[in-house]
Amino acid sequence: MSYQQQPPQPPMGMLHLTIQGSVMTSSMIPPTVHLNGHPVRVKYGENAIPVFAGPLHIDVHSQWMRRFGQAALDCTVQPNQAVPVFYASPYHQFTTGSIGHSKVKRKGLGFFVGLMAVVLVVAVLVVLGAALG
C-alpha cells in the first residue's frame, strides 16, 4: 500500500460580506464583487465567503445601464479570522458606493429626493396647465 502525501493547505479565513439593501430597495441585480481580482457570486444580506489568509482586495460595483457605485477596500485576513465588511450601493448612478468594516450609509439621498421633487413639480404643472387650458 502506497501512501501519497497531500500538499499542505494554505491557512484560511472567512469574509462576512453584507450587501445592504434588497431587491425592493436597491436593484434586482445584486452588486458584482471581485476578491483579489476574482469574481464571486453574492446575494443581498450576509455572504460567508471562505478566503485564503493574507491580503485581500475587495472591489464591488452595481450595474444597471452602466457601472456605478464603485467601492473598494483592502484588508488583511488572519488565519481562522472572520472579517466583517459592509457594502451599500448609492441611491442613484452618479456617485460611488459605500464600503467599510461596520454598517455604512447609502450615498446620494439628497440628490435623489431633489430629483423626485423636480419630477413631481413638473407633473403638477402639466396637470394644472391641462386643467386651466
Coordinates of N, CA and C in Angstrom, one line a residue:
M1 N 0.8 -1.2 0.0 CA 0.0 0.0 0.0 C 0.9 1.2 0.0
S2 N 0.7 2.1 -1.0 CA 1.5 3.3 -1.0 C 0.8 4.5 -0.4
Y3 N 1.5 5.3 0.2 CA 0.9 6.5 0.9 C 1.4 7.7 0.1
Q4 N 0.4 8.5 -0.4 CA 0.7 9.7 -1.1 C 0.4 10.9 -0.2
Q5 N 1.5 11.7 0.0 CA 1.3 12.8 0.9 C 0.6 14.0 0.2
Q6 N -0.4 14.6 0.8 CA -1.1 15.7 0.3 C -0.3 17.0 0.5
P7 N -0.4 17.9 -0.5 CA 0.3 19.1 -0.3 C -0.3 19.9 0.9
P8 N 0.4 20.7 1.6 CA -0.2 21.4 2.7 C -1.2 22.5 2.2
Q9 N -2.3 22.6 2.9 CA -3.3 23.6 2.5 C -2.9 25.0 3.1
P10 N -3.1 26.0 2.3 CA -2.8 27.3 2.9 C -3.8 27.7 4.0
P11 N -3.5 28.5 5.0 CA -4.4 28.8 6.0 C -5.6 29.6 5.5
M12 N -6.7 29.4 6.0 CA -8.0 30.0 5.5 C -8.5 31.0 6.6
G13 N -9.4 31.9 6.1 CA -10.1 32.8 6.9 C -11.5 32.9 6.3
M14 N -12.3 33.8 6.8 CA -13.7 34.0 6.4 C -14.0 35.5 6.2
L15 N -14.6 35.8 5.0 CA -15.1 37.1 4.8 C -16.6 37.1 5.0
H16 N -17.1 37.9 5.9 CA -18.5 38.1 6.1 C -18.9 39.4 5.4
L17 N -19.3 39.2 4.1 CA -19.7 40.4 3.3 C -21.2 40.6 3.3
T18 N -21.6 41.7 3.9 CA -23.0 42.0 3.9 C -23.4 43.1 2.8
I19 N -24.2 42.7 1.9 CA -24.7 43.6 0.9 C -26.0 44.2 1.4
Q20 N -25.9 45.5 1.8 CA -27.1 46.1 2.4 C -28.1 46.4 1.3
G21 N -29.4 46.4 1.7 CA -30.5 46.6 0.8 C -31.1 45.3 0.4
S22 N -32.0 45.4 -0.6 CA -32.7 44.2 -1.1 C -33.1 44.5 -2.5
V23 N -33.7 43.5 -3.1 CA -34.3 43.6 -4.5 C -35.3 44.8 -4.5
M24 N -36.0 45.0 -3.4 CA -37.0 46.0 -3.4 C -36.5 47.4 -3.2
T25 N -35.3 47.5 -2.5 CA -34.8 48.8 -2.1 C -33.6 49.3 -2.9
S26 N -33.0 48.3 -3.6 CA -31.8 48.7 -4.4 C -31.9 48.4 -5.9
S27 N -31.7 47.2 -6.2 CA -31.7 46.8 -7.6 C -32.1 45.3 -7.7
M28 N -32.7 44.9 -8.8 CA -33.0 43.5 -9.0 C -31.7 42.6 -9.1
I29 N -30.7 43.3 -9.6 CA -29.4 42.6 -9.8 C -28.5 42.9 -8.6
P30 N -28.0 41.9 -7.9 CA -27.1 42.2 -6.8 C -25.8 42.7 -7.3
P31 N -25.0 43.4 -6.5 CA -23.8 44.0 -6.9 C -22.8 42.9 -7.4
T32 N -21.8 43.3 -8.2 CA -20.7 42.5 -8.6 C -19.5 42.6 -7.7
V33 N -19.0 41.5 -7.2 CA -17.9 41.5 -6.3 C -16.7 40.8 -6.8
H34 N -15.5 41.4 -6.7 CA -14.2 40.7 -7.1 C -13.4 40.7 -5.8
L35 N -12.8 39.5 -5.5 CA -11.9 39.4 -4.4 C -10.5 39.1 -5.0
N36 N -9.5 40.0 -4.8 CA -8.2 39.8 -5.4 C -8.3 39.6 -6.9
G37 N -9.3 40.3 -7.5 CA -9.5 40.2 -9.0 C -10.3 39.0 -9.5
H38 N -10.8 38.2 -8.6 CA -11.6 37.0 -9.0 C -13.1 37.3 -8.7
P39 N -14.0 37.0 -9.6 CA -15.4 37.3 -9.4 C -16.0 36.3 -8.4
V40 N -16.9 36.8 -7.6 CA -17.6 36.0 -6.5 C -19.1 36.3 -6.6
R41 N -19.9 35.2 -6.6 CA -21.4 35.4 -6.6 C -21.8 35.8 -5.2
V42 N -22.7 36.8 -5.1 CA -23.2 37.2 -3.9 C -24.7 37.5 -4.0
K43 N -25.3 37.6 -2.8 CA -26.8 37.9 -2.8 C -26.9 39.1 -1.7
Y44 N -28.1 39.7 -1.7 CA -28.3 40.7 -0.7 C -28.4 40.0 0.7
G45 N -27.9 40.7 1.7 CA -27.8 40.1 3.0 C -26.4 39.7 3.3
E46 N -26.2 38.8 4.2 CA -24.8 38.3 4.6 C -24.4 37.2 3.7
N47 N -23.1 37.3 3.2 CA -22.5 36.3 2.4 C -21.2 35.8 3.2
A48 N -21.2 34.5 3.5 CA -20.0 34.0 4.2 C -19.1 33.4 3.1
I49 N -18.0 34.0 2.9 CA -17.1 33.6 1.8 C -15.7 33.1 2.3
P50 N -15.4 31.8 2.2 CA -14.0 31.4 2.6 C -13.0 32.0 1.7
V51 N -11.9 32.5 2.4 CA -10.8 33.2 1.6 C -9.5 32.7 2.2
F52 N -8.4 32.8 1.4 CA -7.1 32.5 1.9 C -6.7 33.6 2.9
A53 N -6.0 33.2 3.9 CA -5.4 34.2 4.9 C -4.4 35.0 4.1
G54 N -4.3 36.3 4.5 CA -3.4 37.2 3.9 C -4.1 38.5 3.4
P55 N -3.4 39.2 2.5 CA -4.0 40.5 2.0 C -5.2 40.2 1.1
L56 N -6.2 41.0 1.2 CA -7.5 40.8 0.4 C -7.9 42.2 -0.1
H57 N -8.1 42.2 -1.4 CA -8.6 43.5 -2.1 C -10.0 43.2 -2.5
I58 N -11.0 44.0 -2.0 CA -12.4 43.8 -2.3 C -12.8 44.9 -3.2
D59 N -13.3 44.5 -4.4 CA -13.9 45.5 -5.3 C -15.4 45.2 -5.5
V60 N -16.2 46.2 -5.4 CA -17.7 46.0 -5.5 C -18.2 47.1 -6.4
H61 N -19.2 46.8 -7.3 CA -19.9 47.8 -8.1 C -21.3 47.2 -8.4
S62 N -22.2 48.2 -8.7 CA -23.5 47.8 -9.2 C -23.6 48.1 -10.7
Q63 N -24.6 47.5 -11.3 CA -24.8 47.6 -12.7 C -26.2 47.8 -13.1
W64 N -26.5 48.8 -13.9 CA -27.9 48.9 -14.5 C -27.6 49.2 -15.9
M65 N -27.8 50.5 -16.4 CA -27.5 50.8 -17.7 C -26.0 51.0 -17.9
R66 N -25.3 51.3 -16.8 CA -23.9 51.4 -16.8 C -23.4 51.0 -15.4
R67 N -22.1 50.9 -15.3 CA -21.5 50.5 -14.0 C -21.5 51.7 -13.1
F68 N -21.9 51.5 -11.8 CA -21.9 52.6 -10.8 C -21.7 52.1 -9.4
G69 N -21.6 53.0 -8.5 CA -21.5 52.5 -7.1 C -20.2 51.8 -6.8
Q70 N -19.1 52.2 -7.5 CA -17.8 51.5 -7.3 C -17.3 51.8 -5.9
A71 N -16.8 50.8 -5.2 CA -16.2 50.9 -3.9 C -15.1 49.8 -3.8
A72 N -14.1 50.1 -3.0 CA -13.0 49.1 -2.8 C -12.5 49.2 -1.4
L73 N -12.0 48.1 -0.9 CA -11.5 48.0 0.4 C -10.3 47.0 0.5
D74 N -9.2 47.4 1.1 CA -8.1 46.5 1.3 C -8.1 46.1 2.8
C75 N -7.9 44.8 3.1 CA -7.7 44.4 4.4 C -6.8 43.1 4.5
T76 N -6.5 42.7 5.7 CA -5.7 41.5 5.8 C -6.5 40.5 6.7
V77 N -6.6 39.3 6.1 CA -7.4 38.3 6.8 C -6.3 37.4 7.5
Q78 N -6.5 37.2 8.8 CA -5.6 36.3 9.6 C -6.2 34.9 9.6
P79 N -5.3 33.9 9.7 CA -5.8 32.5 9.7 C -6.9 32.3 10.8
N80 N -8.0 31.7 10.4 CA -9.2 31.4 11.2 C -9.9 32.7 11.7
Q81 N -9.7 33.8 11.0 CA -10.4 35.0 11.4 C -11.5 35.3 10.5
A82 N -12.6 35.9 11.0 CA -13.7 36.3 10.2 C -13.7 37.8 10.1
V83 N -13.7 38.3 8.9 CA -13.6 39.8 8.7 C -15.0 40.3 8.2
P84 N -15.6 41.2 9.0 CA -16.9 41.7 8.6 C -16.7 42.9 7.6
V85 N -17.4 42.9 6.5 CA -17.4 44.0 5.5 C -18.8 44.3 5.1
F86 N -19.1 45.6 5.0 CA -20.5 46.0 4.6 C -20.4 46.9 3.3
Y87 N -21.3 46.7 2.4 CA -21.4 47.5 1.1 C -22.8 48.0 0.9
A88 N -22.9 49.2 0.6 CA -24.2 49.8 0.2 C -24.1 50.5 -1.1
S89 N -25.0 50.2 -2.1 CA -25.0 50.9 -3.3 C -25.6 52.3 -3.1
P90 N -25.3 53.3 -4.0 CA -25.9 54.6 -3.8 C -27.4 54.6 -4.3
Y91 N -28.1 55.7 -4.0 CA -29.5 55.8 -4.4 C -29.6 56.1 -5.9
H92 N -28.5 56.6 -6.5 CA -28.6 56.9 -8.0 C -27.3 56.5 -8.6
Q93 N -27.2 56.6 -9.9 CA -26.0 56.2 -10.6 C -24.9 57.2 -10.8
F94 N -24.9 58.3 -10.1 CA -23.9 59.3 -10.3 C -23.0 59.5 -9.1
T95 N -22.8 58.5 -8.3 CA -21.9 58.6 -7.2 C -21.3 57.2 -6.8
T96 N -20.4 57.2 -5.9 CA -19.8 55.9 -5.5 C -20.6 55.2 -4.5
G97 N -20.3 53.9 -4.3 CA -20.9 53.1 -3.2 C -20.2 53.4 -1.9
S98 N -20.7 52.8 -0.8 CA -20.1 52.9 0.5 C -19.6 51.5 0.9
I99 N -18.4 51.4 1.5 CA -17.9 50.1 2.0 C -17.1 50.4 3.2
G100 N -17.2 49.4 4.2 CA -16.5 49.5 5.4 C -16.6 48.3 6.3
H101 N -16.0 48.3 7.5 CA -16.0 47.2 8.3 C -17.2 47.2 9.3
S102 N -18.0 48.3 9.3 CA -19.2 48.3 10.0 C -20.3 48.9 9.1
K103 N -21.5 48.8 9.5 CA -22.7 49.2 8.6 C -22.4 50.6 8.1
V104 N -22.7 50.8 6.8 CA -22.4 52.0 6.1 C -23.7 52.7 5.6
K105 N -23.7 54.0 5.4 CA -24.9 54.7 4.9 C -24.8 54.7 3.3
R106 N -26.0 54.7 2.7 CA -26.1 54.8 1.3 C -25.9 56.3 0.9
K107 N -25.1 56.6 -0.1 CA -24.9 57.9 -0.6 C -26.0 58.4 -1.6
G108 N -26.1 59.7 -1.7 CA -27.0 60.3 -2.7 C -28.4 60.5 -2.4
L109 N -28.8 60.4 -1.2 CA -30.2 60.6 -0.8 C -30.7 62.0 -1.2
G110 N -29.9 63.0 -0.9 CA -30.3 64.4 -1.2 C -30.6 64.6 -2.7
F111 N -29.7 64.1 -3.5 CA -29.8 64.2 -4.9 C -31.1 63.5 -5.4
F112 N -31.3 62.3 -4.9 CA -32.5 61.5 -5.3 C -33.8 62.2 -4.9
V113 N -33.9 62.7 -3.7 CA -35.1 63.4 -3.2 C -35.3 64.7 -4.0
G114 N -34.2 65.4 -4.3 CA -34.3 66.6 -5.1 C -34.8 66.3 -6.5
L115 N -34.3 65.3 -7.1 CA -34.8 64.9 -8.5 C -36.2 64.5 -8.5
M116 N -36.7 63.7 -7.5 CA -38.1 63.3 -7.4 C -39.0 64.6 -7.2
A117 N -38.5 65.5 -6.4 CA -39.3 66.8 -6.2 C -39.4 67.5 -7.5
V118 N -38.4 67.6 -8.3 CA -38.5 68.3 -9.6 C -39.5 67.6 -10.5
V119 N -39.4 66.2 -10.5 CA -40.4 65.5 -11.3 C -41.8 65.7 -10.9
L120 N -42.0 65.7 -9.6 CA -43.3 66.0 -9.0 C -43.8 67.4 -9.4
V121 N -43.0 68.4 -9.3 CA -43.4 69.8 -9.6 C -43.8 69.9 -11.1
V122 N -43.0 69.3 -11.9 CA -43.3 69.3 -13.4 C -44.6 68.6 -13.7
A123 N -44.8 67.5 -13.0 CA -46.1 66.7 -13.2 C -47.3 67.6 -12.8
V124 N -47.2 68.2 -11.6 CA -48.2 69.1 -11.1 C -48.5 70.2 -12.1
L125 N -47.4 70.9 -12.6 CA -47.6 72.0 -13.5 C -48.2 71.5 -14.8
V126 N -47.9 70.4 -15.3 CA -48.6 69.8 -16.5 C -50.0 69.6 -16.3
V127 N -50.4 69.0 -15.1 CA -51.8 68.7 -14.8 C -52.6 70.1 -14.7
L128 N -52.0 71.0 -13.9 CA -52.6 72.3 -13.8 C -52.8 73.1 -15.1
G129 N -51.7 73.0 -16.0 CA -51.8 73.6 -17.3 C -52.9 73.0 -18.1
A130 N -53.1 71.7 -18.1 CA -54.1 71.0 -18.8 C -55.5 71.3 -18.3
A131 N -55.6 71.4 -17.0 CA -56.9 71.7 -16.3 C -57.3 73.2 -16.6
L132 N -56.4 74.1 -16.6 CA -56.7 75.5 -16.8 C -56.8 75.9 -18.3
G133 N -56.2 75.1 -19.1 CA -56.1 75.5 -20.5 C -57.2 75.0 -21.3

